[in-house]
JSON list of C-alpha atoms in Angstrom, two decimals:
[
{"chain": "O", "resi": 1, "resn": "MET", "atom": "CA", "xyz": [170.31, 2.64, -10.09]},
{"chain": "O", "resi": 2, "resn": "LYS", "atom": "CA", "xyz": [172.72, 0.45, -8.16]},
{"chain": "O", "resi": 3, "resn": "TYR", "atom": "CA", "xyz": [172.47, 2.80, -5.17]},
{"chain": "O", "resi": 4, "resn": "ILE", "atom": "CA", "xyz": [168.69, 2.53, -4.84]},
{"chain": "O", "resi": 5, "resn": "THR", "atom": "CA", "xyz": [167.96, -1.07, -5.90]},
{"chain": "O", "resi": 6, "resn": "GLY", "atom": "CA", "xyz": [167.86, -3.74, -3.24]},
{"chain": "O", "resi": 7, "resn": "ARG", "atom": "CA", "xyz": [167.13, -1.19, -0.49]},
{"chain": "O", "resi": 8, "resn": "THR", "atom": "CA", "xyz": [164.21, -0.16, 1.68]},
{"chain": "O", "resi": 9, "resn": "TYR", "atom": "CA", "xyz": [163.00, 3.39, 2.11]},
{"chain": "O", "resi": 10, "resn": "PHE", "atom": "CA", "xyz": [160.11, 5.33, 3.60]},
{"chain": "O", "resi": 11, "resn": "SER", "atom": "CA", "xyz": [157.44, 6.39, 1.14]},
{"chain": "O", "resi": 12, "resn": "ALA", "atom": "CA", "xyz": [155.75, 9.78, 1.12]},
{"chain": "O", "resi": 13, "resn": "MET", "atom": "CA", "xyz": [152.98, 8.30, 3.30]},
{"chain": "O", "resi": 14, "resn": "GLY", "atom": "CA", "xyz": [155.51, 7.02, 5.82]},
{"chain": "O", "resi": 15, "resn": "TYR", "atom": "CA", "xyz": [155.37, 3.35, 4.85]},
{"chain": "O", "resi": 16, "resn": "ILE", "atom": "CA", "xyz": [158.44, 1.15, 4.47]},
{"chain": "O", "resi": 17, "resn": "THR", "atom": "CA", "xyz": [158.89, 0.30, 0.78]},
{"chain": "O", "resi": 18, "resn": "TYR", "atom": "CA", "xyz": [161.40, -1.98, -0.89]},
{"chain": "O", "resi": 19, "resn": "MET", "atom": "CA", "xyz": [163.00, -1.34, -4.29]},
{"chain": "O", "resi": 20, "resn": "ASP", "atom": "CA", "xyz": [163.85, -4.57, -6.09]},
{"chain": "O", "resi": 21, "resn": "GLU", "atom": "CA", "xyz": [166.65, -5.12, -8.60]},
{"chain": "O", "resi": 22, "resn": "ASN", "atom": "CA", "xyz": [164.36, -4.12, -11.47]},
{"chain": "O", "resi": 23, "resn": "GLY", "atom": "CA", "xyz": [163.55, -0.79, -9.89]},
{"chain": "O", "resi": 24, "resn": "ASP", "atom": "CA", "xyz": [159.98, -1.83, -9.00]},
{"chain": "O", "resi": 25, "resn": "ALA", "atom": "CA", "xyz": [158.68, -0.65, -5.65]},
{"chain": "O", "resi": 26, "resn": "GLU", "atom": "CA", "xyz": [157.29, -3.37, -3.41]},
{"chain": "O", "resi": 27, "resn": "GLY", "atom": "CA", "xyz": [155.12, -1.76, -0.79]},
{"chain": "O", "resi": 28, "resn": "ASN", "atom": "CA", "xyz": [154.25, -2.91, 2.67]},
{"chain": "O", "resi": 29, "resn": "TYR", "atom": "CA", "xyz": [150.64, -4.03, 2.32]},
{"chain": "O", "resi": 30, "resn": "THR", "atom": "CA", "xyz": [148.37, -4.81, 5.26]},
{"chain": "O", "resi": 31, "resn": "LEU", "atom": "CA", "xyz": [145.04, -6.62, 5.21]},
{"chain": "O", "resi": 32, "resn": "ILE", "atom": "CA", "xyz": [142.37, -4.92, 7.30]},
{"chain": "O", "resi": 33, "resn": "SER", "atom": "CA", "xyz": [138.94, -6.25, 8.24]},
{"chain": "O", "resi": 34, "resn": "ARG", "atom": "CA", "xyz": [135.73, -5.16, 9.91]},
{"chain": "O", "resi": 35, "resn": "ARG", "atom": "CA", "xyz": [135.73, -6.07, 13.59]},
{"chain": "O", "resi": 36, "resn": "LYS", "atom": "CA", "xyz": [133.88, -5.08, 16.73]},
{"chain": "O", "resi": 37, "resn": "VAL", "atom": "CA", "xyz": [135.25, -2.15, 18.69]},
{"chain": "O", "resi": 38, "resn": "PRO", "atom": "CA", "xyz": [136.30, -3.33, 22.17]},
{"chain": "O", "resi": 39, "resn": "GLU", "atom": "CA", "xyz": [134.14, -2.06, 25.05]},
{"chain": "O", "resi": 40, "resn": "GLN", "atom": "CA", "xyz": [131.69, -0.44, 22.60]},
{"chain": "O", "resi": 41, "resn": "PRO", "atom": "CA", "xyz": [128.78, -2.81, 21.91]},
{"chain": "O", "resi": 42, "resn": "GLY", "atom": "CA", "xyz": [127.30, -2.51, 18.44]},
{"chain": "O", "resi": 43, "resn": "GLU", "atom": "CA", "xyz": [130.22, -0.48, 17.08]},
{"chain": "O", "resi": 44, "resn": "TYR", "atom": "CA", "xyz": [132.58, -1.72, 14.37]},
{"chain": "O", "resi": 45, "resn": "GLY", "atom": "CA", "xyz": [135.92, -0.55, 13.03]},
{"chain": "O", "resi": 46, "resn": "LEU", "atom": "CA", "xyz": [138.70, -1.54, 10.64]},
{"chain": "O", "resi": 47, "resn": "TYR", "atom": "CA", "xyz": [141.62, -3.40, 12.17]},
{"chain": "O", "resi": 48, "resn": "PRO", "atom": "CA", "xyz": [144.71, -5.15, 10.69]},
{"chain": "O", "resi": 49, "resn": "VAL", "atom": "CA", "xyz": [144.20, -8.90, 10.43]},
{"chain": "O", "resi": 50, "resn": "GLY", "atom": "CA", "xyz": [147.13, -9.83, 8.18]},
{"chain": "O", "resi": 51, "resn": "VAL", "atom": "CA", "xyz": [150.27, -8.66, 6.41]},
{"chain": "O", "resi": 52, "resn": "PHE", "atom": "CA", "xyz": [151.89, -9.57, 3.08]},
{"chain": "O", "resi": 53, "resn": "GLN", "atom": "CA", "xyz": [155.46, -10.82, 3.41]},
{"chain": "O", "resi": 54, "resn": "LEU", "atom": "CA", "xyz": [157.88, -11.06, 0.51]},
{"chain": "O", "resi": 55, "resn": "PRO", "atom": "CA", "xyz": [159.68, -14.39, 0.09]},
{"chain": "O", "resi": 56, "resn": "GLU", "atom": "CA", "xyz": [163.44, -14.49, 0.54]},
{"chain": "O", "resi": 57, "resn": "ASN", "atom": "CA", "xyz": [164.15, -14.86, -3.18]},
{"chain": "O", "resi": 58, "resn": "ARG", "atom": "CA", "xyz": [161.77, -11.93, -3.86]},
{"chain": "O", "resi": 59, "resn": "THR", "atom": "CA", "xyz": [160.74, -13.47, -7.17]},
{"chain": "O", "resi": 60, "resn": "ALA", "atom": "CA", "xyz": [157.34, -14.86, -6.19]},
{"chain": "O", "resi": 61, "resn": "LEU", "atom": "CA", "xyz": [154.19, -13.11, -5.06]},
{"chain": "O", "resi": 62, "resn": "PRO", "atom": "CA", "xyz": [153.99, -11.96, -1.43]},
{"chain": "O", "resi": 63, "resn": "ASN", "atom": "CA", "xyz": [152.66, -14.42, 1.13]},
{"chain": "O", "resi": 64, "resn": "LEU", "atom": "CA", "xyz": [149.72, -13.46, 3.34]},
{"chain": "O", "resi": 65, "resn": "LYS", "atom": "CA", "xyz": [150.29, -14.01, 7.05]},
{"chain": "O", "resi": 66, "resn": "PHE", "atom": "CA", "xyz": [147.22, -13.71, 9.24]},
{"chain": "O", "resi": 67, "resn": "LEU", "atom": "CA", "xyz": [147.50, -11.90, 12.55]},
{"chain": "O", "resi": 68, "resn": "SER", "atom": "CA", "xyz": [143.94, -12.78, 13.65]},
{"chain": "O", "resi": 69, "resn": "ASN", "atom": "CA", "xyz": [140.79, -14.39, 12.31]},
{"chain": "O", "resi": 70, "resn": "ILE", "atom": "CA", "xyz": [138.47, -12.55, 9.95]},
{"chain": "O", "resi": 71, "resn": "GLU", "atom": "CA", "xyz": [134.92, -12.07, 11.21]},
{"chain": "O", "resi": 72, "resn": "TRP", "atom": "CA", "xyz": [132.97, -12.78, 8.02]},
{"chain": "O", "resi": 73, "resn": "VAL", "atom": "CA", "xyz": [129.41, -11.54, 7.59]},
{"chain": "O", "resi": 74, "resn": "GLY", "atom": "CA", "xyz": [127.30, -14.66, 7.10]},
{"chain": "O", "resi": 75, "resn": "LYS", "atom": "CA", "xyz": [128.64, -18.22, 6.82]},
{"chain": "O", "resi": 76, "resn": "GLY", "atom": "CA", "xyz": [131.99, -17.42, 5.25]},
{"chain": "O", "resi": 77, "resn": "PRO", "atom": "CA", "xyz": [133.86, -15.40, 2.66]},
{"chain": "O", "resi": 78, "resn": "PRO", "atom": "CA", "xyz": [131.84, -14.24, -0.36]},
{"chain": "O", "resi": 79, "resn": "ALA", "atom": "CA", "xyz": [132.31, -15.92, -3.71]},
{"chain": "O", "resi": 80, "resn": "ASP", "atom": "CA", "xyz": [134.72, -14.25, -6.09]},
{"chain": "O", "resi": 81, "resn": "GLU", "atom": "CA", "xyz": [132.23, -14.75, -8.93]},
{"chain": "O", "resi": 82, "resn": "PRO", "atom": "CA", "xyz": [128.43, -15.33, -9.14]},
{"chain": "O", "resi": 83, "resn": "VAL", "atom": "CA", "xyz": [127.21, -18.85, -9.82]},
{"chain": "O", "resi": 84, "resn": "CYS", "atom": "CA", "xyz": [126.15, -17.95, -13.37]},
{"chain": "O", "resi": 85, "resn": "GLY", "atom": "CA", "xyz": [129.05, -15.57, -13.95]},
{"chain": "O", "resi": 86, "resn": "PHE", "atom": "CA", "xyz": [128.92, -11.80, -14.16]},
{"chain": "O", "resi": 87, "resn": "HIS", "atom": "CA", "xyz": [126.97, -11.92, -17.44]},
{"chain": "O", "resi": 88, "resn": "GLY", "atom": "CA", "xyz": [125.01, -15.15, -16.91]},
{"chain": "O", "resi": 89, "resn": "LYS", "atom": "CA", "xyz": [126.96, -17.10, -19.53]},
{"chain": "O", "resi": 90, "resn": "LYS", "atom": "CA", "xyz": [127.55, -20.10, -17.26]},
{"chain": "O", "resi": 91, "resn": "CYS", "atom": "CA", "xyz": [123.82, -20.78, -16.85]},
{"chain": "O", "resi": 92, "resn": "VAL", "atom": "CA", "xyz": [122.82, -20.66, -20.52]},
{"chain": "O", "resi": 93, "resn": "MET", "atom": "CA", "xyz": [123.08, -24.45, -20.99]},
{"chain": "O", "resi": 94, "resn": "TRP", "atom": "CA", "xyz": [120.98, -25.04, -17.89]},
{"chain": "O", "resi": 95, "resn": "LYS", "atom": "CA", "xyz": [118.26, -22.79, -19.26]},
{"chain": "O", "resi": 96, "resn": "VAL", "atom": "CA", "xyz": [118.31, -24.60, -22.61]},
{"chain": "O", "resi": 97, "resn": "ALA", "atom": "CA", "xyz": [118.19, -27.99, -20.89]},
{"chain": "O", "resi": 98, "resn": "ILE", "atom": "CA", "xyz": [115.24, -26.92, -18.75]},
{"chain": "O", "resi": 99, "resn": "PHE", "atom": "CA", "xyz": [113.40, -25.57, -21.81]},
{"chain": "O", "resi": 100, "resn": "VAL", "atom": "CA", "xyz": [113.99, -28.73, -23.86]},
{"chain": "O", "resi": 101, "resn": "SER", "atom": "CA", "xyz": [112.95, -30.93, -20.94]},
{"chain": "O", "resi": 102, "resn": "GLY", "atom": "CA", "xyz": [109.78, -28.90, -20.46]},
{"chain": "O", "resi": 103, "resn": "VAL", "atom": "CA", "xyz": [108.82, -29.13, -24.14]},
{"chain": "O", "resi": 104, "resn": "THR", "atom": "CA", "xyz": [109.52, -32.89, -24.20]},
{"chain": "O", "resi": 105, "resn": "LEU", "atom": "CA", "xyz": [107.43, -33.43, -21.08]},
{"chain": "O", "resi": 106, "resn": "ALA", "atom": "CA", "xyz": [104.58, -31.40, -22.56]},
{"chain": "O", "resi": 107, "resn": "VAL", "atom": "CA", "xyz": [104.63, -33.47, -25.78]},
{"chain": "O", "resi": 108, "resn": "LEU", "atom": "CA", "xyz": [104.62, -36.72, -23.81]},
{"chain": "O", "resi": 109, "resn": "LEU", "atom": "CA", "xyz": [101.73, -35.56, -21.65]},
{"chain": "O", "resi": 110, "resn": "LEU", "atom": "CA", "xyz": [99.79, -34.51, -24.76]},
{"chain": "O", "resi": 111, "resn": "ALA", "atom": "CA", "xyz": [100.39, -37.89, -26.42]},
{"chain": "O", "resi": 112, "resn": "LEU", "atom": "CA", "xyz": [99.34, -39.66, -23.23]},
{"chain": "O", "resi": 113, "resn": "LEU", "atom": "CA", "xyz": [96.17, -37.56, -23.04]},
{"chain": "O", "resi": 114, "resn": "VAL", "atom": "CA", "xyz": [95.24, -38.31, -26.67]},
{"chain": "O", "resi": 115, "resn": "THR", "atom": "CA", "xyz": [95.87, -42.03, -26.14]},
{"chain": "O", "resi": 116, "resn": "TYR", "atom": "CA", "xyz": [93.75, -42.05, -23.01]},
{"chain": "O", "resi": 117, "resn": "LYS", "atom": "CA", "xyz": [90.89, -40.21, -24.72]},
{"chain": "O", "resi": 118, "resn": "ASN", "atom": "CA", "xyz": [90.91, -42.69, -27.60]},
{"chain": "O", "resi": 119, "resn": "TRP", "atom": "CA", "xyz": [90.93, -45.61, -25.17]},
{"chain": "O", "resi": 120, "resn": "ALA", "atom": "CA", "xyz": [88.10, -44.10, -23.13]},
{"chain": "O", "resi": 121, "resn": "TYR", "atom": "CA", "xyz": [86.09, -43.49, -26.30]},
{"chain": "O", "resi": 122, "resn": "GLU", "atom": "CA", "xyz": [86.55, -47.09, -27.41]},
{"chain": "O", "resi": 123, "resn": "GLN", "atom": "CA", "xyz": [85.44, -48.27, -23.97]},
{"chain": "O", "resi": 124, "resn": "GLU", "atom": "CA", "xyz": [82.37, -46.09, -24.26]},
{"chain": "O", "resi": 125, "resn": "LEU", "atom": "CA", "xyz": [81.57, -47.52, -27.67]},
{"chain": "O", "resi": 126, "resn": "ASP", "atom": "CA", "xyz": [82.00, -51.07, -26.37]},
{"chain": "O", "resi": 127, "resn": "SER", "atom": "CA", "xyz": [79.34, -50.40, -23.76]},
{"chain": "O", "resi": 128, "resn": "LEU", "atom": "CA", "xyz": [76.71, -49.24, -26.28]},
{"chain": "O", "resi": 129, "resn": "LEU", "atom": "CA", "xyz": [73.80, -51.58, -26.87]},
{"chain": "O", "resi": 130, "resn": "TRP", "atom": "CA", "xyz": [73.55, -50.90, -30.60]},
{"chain": "O", "resi": 131, "resn": "LYS", "atom": "CA", "xyz": [77.02, -52.23, -31.33]},
{"chain": "O", "resi": 132, "resn": "ILE", "atom": "CA", "xyz": [76.67, -55.79, -32.62]},
{"chain": "O", "resi": 133, "resn": "ASP", "atom": "CA", "xyz": [79.12, -58.44, -33.75]},
{"chain": "O", "resi": 134, "resn": "ASN", "atom": "CA", "xyz": [79.57, -58.58, -37.52]},
{"chain": "O", "resi": 135, "resn": "LYS", "atom": "CA", "xyz": [79.63, -62.37, -37.31]},
{"chain": "O", "resi": 136, "resn": "ASP", "atom": "CA", "xyz": [75.90, -62.28, -36.56]},
{"chain": "O", "resi": 137, "resn": "ILE", "atom": "CA", "xyz": [75.15, -60.70, -39.96]},
{"chain": "O", "resi": 138, "resn": "GLN", "atom": "CA", "xyz": [74.91, -62.96, -43.02]},
{"chain": "O", "resi": 139, "resn": "ILE", "atom": "CA", "xyz": [75.97, -60.98, -46.08]},
{"chain": "O", "resi": 140, "resn": "ASN", "atom": "CA", "xyz": [78.05, -63.36, -48.19]},
{"chain": "O", "resi": 141, "resn": "GLN", "atom": "CA", "xyz": [75.25, -64.44, -50.56]},
{"chain": "O", "resi": 142, "resn": "TYR", "atom": "CA", "xyz": [73.66, -61.00, -50.96]},
{"chain": "O", "resi": 143, "resn": "THR", "atom": "CA", "xyz": [75.36, -58.46, -53.18]},
{"chain": "O", "resi": 144, "resn": "PRO", "atom": "CA", "xyz": [74.26, -55.26, -54.97]},
{"chain": "O", "resi": 145, "resn": "SER", "atom": "CA", "xyz": [71.92, -55.70, -57.99]},
{"chain": "O", "resi": 146, "resn": "THR", "atom": "CA", "xyz": [70.55, -58.96, -56.58]},
{"chain": "O", "resi": 147, "resn": "ASN", "atom": "CA", "xyz": [66.91, -59.51, -57.40]},
{"chain": "O", "resi": 148, "resn": "ALA", "atom": "CA", "xyz": [64.77, -58.97, -54.33]},
{"chain": "O", "resi": 149, "resn": "SER", "atom": "CA", "xyz": [62.52, -61.93, -55.09]},
{"chain": "O", "resi": 150, "resn": "ARG", "atom": "CA", "xyz": [65.47, -64.31, -54.75]},
{"chain": "O", "resi": 151, "resn": "ILE", "atom": "CA", "xyz": [66.31, -62.81, -51.39]},
{"chain": "O", "resi": 152, "resn": "ALA", "atom": "CA", "xyz": [62.70, -62.95, -50.27]},
{"chain": "O", "resi": 153, "resn": "LYS", "atom": "CA", "xyz": [62.45, -66.65, -51.13]},
{"chain": "O", "resi": 154, "resn": "SER", "atom": "CA", "xyz": [65.64, -67.46, -49.24]},
{"chain": "O", "resi": 155, "resn": "VAL", "atom": "CA", "xyz": [64.75, -65.51, -46.14]},
{"chain": "O", "resi": 156, "resn": "HIS", "atom": "CA", "xyz": [60.98, -66.07, -46.24]},
{"chain": "O", "resi": 157, "resn": "PRO", "atom": "CA", "xyz": [61.07, -69.07, -43.88]},
{"chain": "O", "resi": 158, "resn": "LEU", "atom": "CA", "xyz": [62.99, -67.01, -41.31]},
{"chain": "O", "resi": 159, "resn": "MET", "atom": "CA", "xyz": [60.71, -63.97, -41.05]},
{"chain": "O", "resi": 160, "resn": "ARG", "atom": "CA", "xyz": [57.12, -62.79, -41.09]},
{"chain": "O", "resi": 161, "resn": "ASN", "atom": "CA", "xyz": [55.73, -60.16, -43.48]},
{"chain": "O", "resi": 162, "resn": "SER", "atom": "CA", "xyz": [55.89, -57.53, -40.75]},
{"chain": "O", "resi": 163, "resn": "GLN", "atom": "CA", "xyz": [59.63, -58.09, -40.32]},
{"chain": "O", "resi": 164, "resn": "VAL", "atom": "CA", "xyz": [60.71, -57.04, -43.82]},
{"chain": "O", "resi": 165, "resn": "SER", "atom": "CA", "xyz": [62.51, -53.73, -43.64]},
{"chain": "O", "resi": 166, "resn": "LEU", "atom": "CA", "xyz": [62.86, -53.01, -47.38]},
{"chain": "O", "resi": 167, "resn": "SER", "atom": "CA", "xyz": [59.23, -53.75, -48.30]},
{"chain": "O", "resi": 168, "resn": "SER", "atom": "CA", "xyz": [56.01, -54.32, -46.43]},
{"chain": "O", "resi": 169, "resn": "ASN", "atom": "CA", "xyz": [54.76, -56.95, -48.84]},
{"chain": "O", "resi": 170, "resn": "VAL", "atom": "CA", "xyz": [57.05, -59.89, -49.56]},
{"chain": "O", "resi": 171, "resn": "GLU", "atom": "CA", "xyz": [54.67, -61.63, -51.94]},
{"chain": "O", "resi": 172, "resn": "GLY", "atom": "CA", "xyz": [53.69, -58.44, -53.79]},
{"chain": "O", "resi": 173, "resn": "ASP", "atom": "CA", "xyz": [55.87, -55.54, -54.89]},
{"chain": "O", "resi": 174, "resn": "PHE", "atom": "CA", "xyz": [58.99, -56.74, -53.10]},
{"chain": "O", "resi": 175, "resn": "ARG", "atom": "CA", "xyz": [59.62, -59.64, -55.43]},
{"chain": "O", "resi": 176, "resn": "TYR", "atom": "CA", "xyz": [59.61, -57.34, -58.48]},
{"chain": "O", "resi": 177, "resn": "THR", "atom": "CA", "xyz": [62.20, -54.93, -57.12]},
{"chain": "O", "resi": 178, "resn": "THR", "atom": "CA", "xyz": [65.96, -54.94, -57.48]},
{"chain": "O", "resi": 179, "resn": "ILE", "atom": "CA", "xyz": [68.27, -54.07, -54.57]},
{"chain": "O", "resi": 180, "resn": "PHE", "atom": "CA", "xyz": [71.29, -51.94, -55.42]},
{"chain": "O", "resi": 181, "resn": "THR", "atom": "CA", "xyz": [73.00, -52.10, -52.02]},
{"chain": "O", "resi": 182, "resn": "THR", "atom": "CA", "xyz": [74.58, -54.75, -49.87]},
{"chain": "O", "resi": 183, "resn": "VAL", "atom": "CA", "xyz": [72.02, -56.46, -47.67]},
{"chain": "O", "resi": 184, "resn": "GLY", "atom": "CA", "xyz": [72.34, -58.92, -44.85]},
{"chain": "O", "resi": 185, "resn": "ILE", "atom": "CA", "xyz": [70.25, -60.98, -42.49]},
{"chain": "O", "resi": 186, "resn": "TYR", "atom": "CA", "xyz": [70.46, -60.29, -38.76]},
{"chain": "O", "resi": 187, "resn": "LYS", "atom": "CA", "xyz": [68.24, -62.36, -36.45]},
{"chain": "O", "resi": 188, "resn": "GLY", "atom": "CA", "xyz": [65.76, -63.03, -39.25]},
{"chain": "O", "resi": 189, "resn": "ARG", "atom": "CA", "xyz": [65.56, -59.43, -40.40]},
{"chain": "O", "resi": 190, "resn": "MET", "atom": "CA", "xyz": [66.86, -58.18, -43.73]},
{"chain": "O", "resi": 191, "resn": "LEU", "atom": "CA", "xyz": [69.00, -55.07, -43.35]},
{"chain": "O", "resi": 192, "resn": "ALA", "atom": "CA", "xyz": [70.98, -52.76, -45.61]},
{"chain": "O", "resi": 193, "resn": "VAL", "atom": "CA", "xyz": [74.70, -52.97, -44.84]},
{"chain": "O", "resi": 194, "resn": "LYS", "atom": "CA", "xyz": [77.28, -50.27, -45.48]},
{"chain": "O", "resi": 195, "resn": "CYS", "atom": "CA", "xyz": [80.95, -51.23, -45.17]},
{"chain": "O", "resi": 196, "resn": "LEU", "atom": "CA", "xyz": [83.36, -48.65, -43.76]},
{"chain": "O", "resi": 197, "resn": "LYS", "atom": "CA", "xyz": [87.14, -48.96, -44.01]},
{"chain": "O", "resi": 198, "resn": "LYS", "atom": "CA", "xyz": [88.15, -47.71, -40.55]},
{"chain": "O", "resi": 199, "resn": "LYS", "atom": "CA", "xyz": [90.47, -48.99, -37.87]},
{"chain": "O", "resi": 200, "resn": "ALA", "atom": "CA", "xyz": [88.05, -48.19, -35.05]},
{"chain": "O", "resi": 201, "resn": "SER", "atom": "CA", "xyz": [84.30, -47.93, -34.75]},
{"chain": "O", "resi": 202, "resn": "THR", "atom": "CA", "xyz": [83.05, -44.36, -34.33]}
]
């Protein structure tokens, strides 16, 4: 081994090869690149653009020495790896983030739409003529099972016979009846009142 280590020799292909102290062959490697053929427009060939030189201590990797510039296709050298990796693993988190953001945005838009529809509906109800203020209805003194004659006497000065909604004859049959629902007086008219436990009027 001592006669062949640390020496150079010609390989079977005619290249100069060096045998290091470990018996490993270190070949003479040349970098070739695609370049235009001189005096032949539109033609391309492969030409040497750099060589690999071994350092003096021969323990490190060879150094690349350029002999001329490389004519890259496009804006520069290609990437050694795709943006998302060869199997797309580097873009998984981006896909998850986009999906979560999309779902969150959809939920927010849906909530905004529901809120707007409720607001628009309330505005529509506010504009209706039949909606009256509950303060204009007097219902405190009239409760279910109250005798109708008592109500008639109390509201008689405020209304005519034709204004009674529960009976057409205040002095006749109406005074002998009993009312089993909540009643109230609105602008001199006696009305049946039904209380609803709701946050909004519908």
